[in-house]
Coordinates of C-alpha atoms and ligand atoms in Angstrom, one line a residue:
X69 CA 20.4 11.0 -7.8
X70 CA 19.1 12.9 -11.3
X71 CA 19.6 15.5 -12.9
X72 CA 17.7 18.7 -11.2
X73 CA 16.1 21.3 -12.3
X74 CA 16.7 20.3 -16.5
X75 CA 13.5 18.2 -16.1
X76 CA 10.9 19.7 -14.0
X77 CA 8.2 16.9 -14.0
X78 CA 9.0 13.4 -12.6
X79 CA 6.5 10.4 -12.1
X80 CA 7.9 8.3 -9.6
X81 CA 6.2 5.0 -9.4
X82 CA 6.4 2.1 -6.9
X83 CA 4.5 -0.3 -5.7
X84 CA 4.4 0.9 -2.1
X85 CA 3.2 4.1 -2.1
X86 CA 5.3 4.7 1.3
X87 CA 8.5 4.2 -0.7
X88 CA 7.4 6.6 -3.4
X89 CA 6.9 9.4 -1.2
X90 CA 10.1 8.5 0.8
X91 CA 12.0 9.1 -2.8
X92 CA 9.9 12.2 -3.6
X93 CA 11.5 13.6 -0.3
X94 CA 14.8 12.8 -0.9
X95 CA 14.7 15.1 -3.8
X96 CA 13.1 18.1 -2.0
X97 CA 15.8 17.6 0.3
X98 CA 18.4 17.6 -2.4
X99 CA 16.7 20.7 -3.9
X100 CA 16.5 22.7 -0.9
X101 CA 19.6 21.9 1.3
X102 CA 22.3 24.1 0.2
X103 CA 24.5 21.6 1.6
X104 CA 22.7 18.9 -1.2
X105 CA 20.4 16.7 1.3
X106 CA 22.2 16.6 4.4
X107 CA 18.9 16.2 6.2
X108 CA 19.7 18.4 9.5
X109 CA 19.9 21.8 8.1
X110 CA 17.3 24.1 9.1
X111 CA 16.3 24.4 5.0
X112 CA 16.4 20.6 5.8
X113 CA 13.7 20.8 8.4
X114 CA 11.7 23.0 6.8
X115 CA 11.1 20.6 4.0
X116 CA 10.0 17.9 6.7
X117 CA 7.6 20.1 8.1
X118 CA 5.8 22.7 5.9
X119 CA 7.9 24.7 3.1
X120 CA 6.0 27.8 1.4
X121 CA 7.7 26.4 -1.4
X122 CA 6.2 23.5 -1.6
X123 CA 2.8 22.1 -1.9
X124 CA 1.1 18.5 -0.8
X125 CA -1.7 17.2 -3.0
X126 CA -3.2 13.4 -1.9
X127 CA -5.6 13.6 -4.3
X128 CA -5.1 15.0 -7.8
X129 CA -8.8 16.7 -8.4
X130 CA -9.4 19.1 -10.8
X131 CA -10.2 22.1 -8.2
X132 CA -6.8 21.0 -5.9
X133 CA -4.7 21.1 -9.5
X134 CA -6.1 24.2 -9.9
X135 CA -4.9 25.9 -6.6
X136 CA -1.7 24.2 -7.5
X137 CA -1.1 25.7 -10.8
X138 CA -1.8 29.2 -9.2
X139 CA 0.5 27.9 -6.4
X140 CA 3.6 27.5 -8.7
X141 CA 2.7 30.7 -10.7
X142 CA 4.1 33.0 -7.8
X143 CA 7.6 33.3 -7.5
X144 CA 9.6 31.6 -5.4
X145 CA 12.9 32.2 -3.1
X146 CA 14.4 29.2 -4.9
X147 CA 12.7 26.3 -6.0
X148 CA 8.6 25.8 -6.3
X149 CA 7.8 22.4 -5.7
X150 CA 4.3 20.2 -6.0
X151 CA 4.3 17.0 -4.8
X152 CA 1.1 14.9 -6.5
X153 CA 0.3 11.8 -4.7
X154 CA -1.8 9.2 -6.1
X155 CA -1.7 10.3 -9.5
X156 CA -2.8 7.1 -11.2
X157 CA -6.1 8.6 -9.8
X158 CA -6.4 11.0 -12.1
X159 CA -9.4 11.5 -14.6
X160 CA -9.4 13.3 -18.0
X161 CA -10.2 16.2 -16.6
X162 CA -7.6 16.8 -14.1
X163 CA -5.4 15.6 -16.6
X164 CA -6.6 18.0 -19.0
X165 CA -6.2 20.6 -16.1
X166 CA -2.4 19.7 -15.4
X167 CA -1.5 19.7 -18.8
X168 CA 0.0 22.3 -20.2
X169 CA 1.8 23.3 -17.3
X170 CA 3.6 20.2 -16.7
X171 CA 4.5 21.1 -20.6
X172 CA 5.9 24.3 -19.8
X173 CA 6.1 25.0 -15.9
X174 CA 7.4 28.2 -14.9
X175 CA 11.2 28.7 -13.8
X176 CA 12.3 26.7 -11.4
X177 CA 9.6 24.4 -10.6
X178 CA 9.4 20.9 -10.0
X179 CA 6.4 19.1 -9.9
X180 CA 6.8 15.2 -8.3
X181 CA 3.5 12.8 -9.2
X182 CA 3.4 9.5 -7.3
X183 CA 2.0 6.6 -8.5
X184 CA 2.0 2.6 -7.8
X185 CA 2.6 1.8 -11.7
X186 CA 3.1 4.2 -14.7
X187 CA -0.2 2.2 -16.7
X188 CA -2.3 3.8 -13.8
X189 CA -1.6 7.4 -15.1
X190 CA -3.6 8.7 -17.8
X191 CA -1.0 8.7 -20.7
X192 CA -0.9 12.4 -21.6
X193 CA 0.2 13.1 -17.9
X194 CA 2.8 10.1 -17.8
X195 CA 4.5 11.5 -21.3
X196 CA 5.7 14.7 -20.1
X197 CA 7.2 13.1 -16.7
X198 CA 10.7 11.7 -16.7
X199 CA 9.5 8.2 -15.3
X200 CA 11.7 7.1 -12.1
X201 CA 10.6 3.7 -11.0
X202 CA 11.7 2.5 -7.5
X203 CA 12.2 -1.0 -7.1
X204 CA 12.9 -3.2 -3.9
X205 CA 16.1 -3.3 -2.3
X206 CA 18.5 -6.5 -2.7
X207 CA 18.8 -8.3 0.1
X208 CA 15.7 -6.6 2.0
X209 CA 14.8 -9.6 4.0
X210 CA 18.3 -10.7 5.3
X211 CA 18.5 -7.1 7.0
X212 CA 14.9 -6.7 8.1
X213 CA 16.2 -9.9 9.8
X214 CA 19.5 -8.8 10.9
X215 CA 18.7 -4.8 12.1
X216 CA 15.4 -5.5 13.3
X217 CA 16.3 -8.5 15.4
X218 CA 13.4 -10.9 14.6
X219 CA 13.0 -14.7 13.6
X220 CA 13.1 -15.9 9.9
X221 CA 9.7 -16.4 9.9
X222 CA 8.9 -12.7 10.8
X223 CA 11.7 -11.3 8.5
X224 CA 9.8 -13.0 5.6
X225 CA 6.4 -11.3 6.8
X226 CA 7.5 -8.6 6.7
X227 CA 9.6 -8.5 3.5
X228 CA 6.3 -9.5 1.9
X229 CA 4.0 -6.9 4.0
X230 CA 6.6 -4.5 2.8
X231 CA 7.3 -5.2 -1.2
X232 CA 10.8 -5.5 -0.4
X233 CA 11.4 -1.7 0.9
X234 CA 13.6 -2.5 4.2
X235 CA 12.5 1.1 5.6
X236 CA 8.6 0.1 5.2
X237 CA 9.1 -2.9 7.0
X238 CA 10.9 -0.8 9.8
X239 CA 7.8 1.1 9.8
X240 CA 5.0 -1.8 9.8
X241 CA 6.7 -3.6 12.5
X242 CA 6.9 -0.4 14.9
X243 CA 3.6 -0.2 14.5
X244 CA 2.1 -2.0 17.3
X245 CA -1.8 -1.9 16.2
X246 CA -0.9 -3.4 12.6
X247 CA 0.8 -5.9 14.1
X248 CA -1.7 -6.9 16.7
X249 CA -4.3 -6.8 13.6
X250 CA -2.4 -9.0 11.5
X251 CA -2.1 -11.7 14.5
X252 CA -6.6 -11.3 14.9
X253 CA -6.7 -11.4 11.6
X254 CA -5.0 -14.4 10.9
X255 CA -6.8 -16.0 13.6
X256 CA -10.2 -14.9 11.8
X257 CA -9.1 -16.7 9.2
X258 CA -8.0 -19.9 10.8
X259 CA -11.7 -19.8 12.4
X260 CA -13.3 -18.9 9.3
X261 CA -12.4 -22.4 8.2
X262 CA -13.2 -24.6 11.2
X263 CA -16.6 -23.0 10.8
X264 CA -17.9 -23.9 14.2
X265 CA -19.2 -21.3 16.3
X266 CA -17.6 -18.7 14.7
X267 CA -18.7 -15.6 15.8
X268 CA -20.0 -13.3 12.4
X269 CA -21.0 -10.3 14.4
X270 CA -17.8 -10.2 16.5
X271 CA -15.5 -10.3 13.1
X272 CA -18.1 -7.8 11.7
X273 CA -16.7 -5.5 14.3
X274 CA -13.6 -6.2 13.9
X275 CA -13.4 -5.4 9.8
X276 CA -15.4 -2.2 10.4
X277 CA -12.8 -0.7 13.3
X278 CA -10.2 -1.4 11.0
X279 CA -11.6 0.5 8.4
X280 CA -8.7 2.6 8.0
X281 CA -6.3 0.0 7.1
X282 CA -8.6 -1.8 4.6
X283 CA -5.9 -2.7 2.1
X284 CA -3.8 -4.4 4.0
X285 CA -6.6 -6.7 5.4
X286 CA -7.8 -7.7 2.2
X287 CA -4.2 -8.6 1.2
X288 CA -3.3 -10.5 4.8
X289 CA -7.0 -12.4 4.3
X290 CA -5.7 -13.1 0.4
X291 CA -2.5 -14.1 1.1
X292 CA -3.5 -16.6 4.2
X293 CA -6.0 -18.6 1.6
X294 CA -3.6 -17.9 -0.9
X295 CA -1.1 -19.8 1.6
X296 CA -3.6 -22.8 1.7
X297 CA -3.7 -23.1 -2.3
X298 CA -0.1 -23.1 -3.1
X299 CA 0.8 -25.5 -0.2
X300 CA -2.0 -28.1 -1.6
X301 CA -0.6 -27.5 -4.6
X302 CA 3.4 -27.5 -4.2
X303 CA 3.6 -29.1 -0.7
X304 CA 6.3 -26.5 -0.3
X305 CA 6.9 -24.7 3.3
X306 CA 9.1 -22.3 1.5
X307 CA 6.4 -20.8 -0.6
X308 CA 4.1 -20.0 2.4
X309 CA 4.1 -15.9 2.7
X310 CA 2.6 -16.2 6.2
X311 CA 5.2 -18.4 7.8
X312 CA 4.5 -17.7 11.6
X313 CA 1.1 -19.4 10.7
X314 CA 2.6 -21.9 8.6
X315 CA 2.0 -24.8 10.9
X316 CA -1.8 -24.4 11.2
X317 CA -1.9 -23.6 7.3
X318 CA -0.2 -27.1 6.3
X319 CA -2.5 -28.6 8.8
X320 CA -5.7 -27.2 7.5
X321 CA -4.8 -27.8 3.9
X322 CA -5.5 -31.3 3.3
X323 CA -9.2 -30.6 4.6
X324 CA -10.0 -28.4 1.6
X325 CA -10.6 -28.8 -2.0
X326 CA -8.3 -26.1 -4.2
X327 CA -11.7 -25.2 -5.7
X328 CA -13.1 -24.0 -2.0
X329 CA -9.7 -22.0 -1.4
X330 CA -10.0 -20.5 -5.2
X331 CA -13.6 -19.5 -4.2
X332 CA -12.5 -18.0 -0.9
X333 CA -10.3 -15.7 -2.9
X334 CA -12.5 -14.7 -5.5
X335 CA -15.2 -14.0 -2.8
X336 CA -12.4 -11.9 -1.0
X337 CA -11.5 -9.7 -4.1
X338 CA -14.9 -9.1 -5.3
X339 CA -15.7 -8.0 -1.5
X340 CA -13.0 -5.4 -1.5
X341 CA -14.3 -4.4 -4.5
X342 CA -17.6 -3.5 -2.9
X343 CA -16.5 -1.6 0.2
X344 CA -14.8 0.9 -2.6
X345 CA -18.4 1.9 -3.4
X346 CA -20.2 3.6 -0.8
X347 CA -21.7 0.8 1.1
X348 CA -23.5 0.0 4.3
X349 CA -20.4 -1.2 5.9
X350 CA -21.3 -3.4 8.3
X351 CA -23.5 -5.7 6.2
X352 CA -20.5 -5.6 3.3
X353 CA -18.6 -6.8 6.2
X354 CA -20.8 -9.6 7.5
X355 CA -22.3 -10.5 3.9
X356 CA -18.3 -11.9 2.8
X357 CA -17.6 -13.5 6.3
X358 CA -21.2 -15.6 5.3
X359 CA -20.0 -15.9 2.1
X360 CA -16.7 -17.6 2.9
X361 CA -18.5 -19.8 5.5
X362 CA -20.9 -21.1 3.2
X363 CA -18.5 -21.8 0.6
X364 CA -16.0 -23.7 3.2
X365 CA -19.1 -25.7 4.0
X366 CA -19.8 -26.7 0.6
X367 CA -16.5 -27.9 -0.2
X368 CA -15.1 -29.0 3.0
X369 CA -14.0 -32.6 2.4
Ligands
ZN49 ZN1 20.3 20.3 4.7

């Protein structure tokens, strides 16, 4: 895969952060299998579960870089390891922290930051890291189609839900709850725009018990206007992400100006922007559902 241990700090960057940290774990493997990876040794095993060796960070603060660089200042049997998720988190001062021992780590140490794009990282960091981007996988959707058994429809779904990384989509489709969100959500959406009766309070729940998987709801609730917009625009099926609801989005299209479905977005991204910031969640929550109605009923042709 690369060349280990010459360079001892990697960035690995992907847009799925699921992906990134699959790749980081490839190369532990490869580091601490005598057998190069095989993935069922017990030196294997260990890396899948806890390793002395080998430290987790999520978040790169300056007190957690701090136990790290202490961490990788104690020899090891073999290898030390620090894997930093989330780098493109980092501020100046953990930066400054990390520094000079990404400059000059001690022997036999690799340190492995993950990040969704190299311009995320502060700069100093991301110039002493050998960069290794991962990108999707050719021909994703035809096997997420094939292995996992599901419609063309789905398979495209998925591809999208995924980036493009075949073992994501594995994962996001196994997952019963996120699938059985996306459908509700969807349906919020669909109700969003018919306006009547729809039930603010109810859907106020429903963002707030899925506030674990915030992310992805803001994308699905993007991408299912988005839908709307392009269709109006290109009266292409093809280009609809959300095909298993592309029947009801084609239907609903005509009914809306492109200035209403722009607006929807805009209202949608500046909302996500506000549940970052500590917030009263519930009324961030109800506050955009009342924002998307009143702009549907502005617009509505
Ligand atoms: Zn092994």
């Amino acid at each position: 895969m690369m060349p280990l241990p010459e360079t001892s700090a990697y960035l690995i960057t992907c847009s799925r952060p699921g992906a990134a940290k699959r790749a980081a774990d490839a190369i532990l493997l490869k580091l601490y299998c005598k057998k190069g990876g095989c993935g069922n040794c017990p030196d294997c095993a260990r890396v899948k579960n806890a390793h002395p060796d080998i430290m987790r960070l999520d978040a790169p603060k300056v007190d957690t870089l701090r136990e790290a660089i202490s961490f990788v200042s104690i020899k090891p049997e073999r290898y030390k390891a620090v894997v930093i998720e989330n780098a493109d988190d980092m501020n100046a001062a953990a930066a400054n922290c990390i520094l000079k021992t990404l400059e000059q780590p001690p022997e036999n140490t690799v340190f492995l930051l993950l990040a969704r794009s190299r311009s995320g990282v502060p700069p100093t960091v991301a110039s002493r890291c050998a960069a290794v981007r991962i990108s999707a996988e050719d021909g994703a959707e035809e096997k997420i189609k094939s292995v996992l058994g599901v419609d063309a429809a789905t398979a495209h779904v998925l591809f999208d839900l995924s980036g493009g990384f075949f073992e994501e989509a594995c994962e996001i489709y196994r997952d019963e709850a996120f699938m059985r969100m996306r459908a509700e959500l969807l349906e919020m959406c669909e109700k969003l725009l018919r306006q009547k009766g729809f039930a603010v309070s109810r859907y106020a729940d429903f963002i707030e018990s899925n506030k674990d998987r915030l992310s992805a709801l803001f994308c699905i609730m993007q991408s299912y206007y988005r839908d709307m917009l392009v269709y109006k625009k290109t009266k292409t099926p093809e280009l609809i992400i959300n095909r298993d609801a592309a029947d009801k989005i084609m239907k609903a299209a005509p009914d809306f100006t492109s200035g209403a479905l722009s607006n929807i977005i805009s209202i949608i991204l500046e909302s996500e922007r506000r549940f970052l910031a500590p917030v009263n969640f519930r009324l961030a929550a109800e506050k955009m559902l009342f924002c998307i109605l009143e702009e549907n009923a502005k617009w509505k042709k």
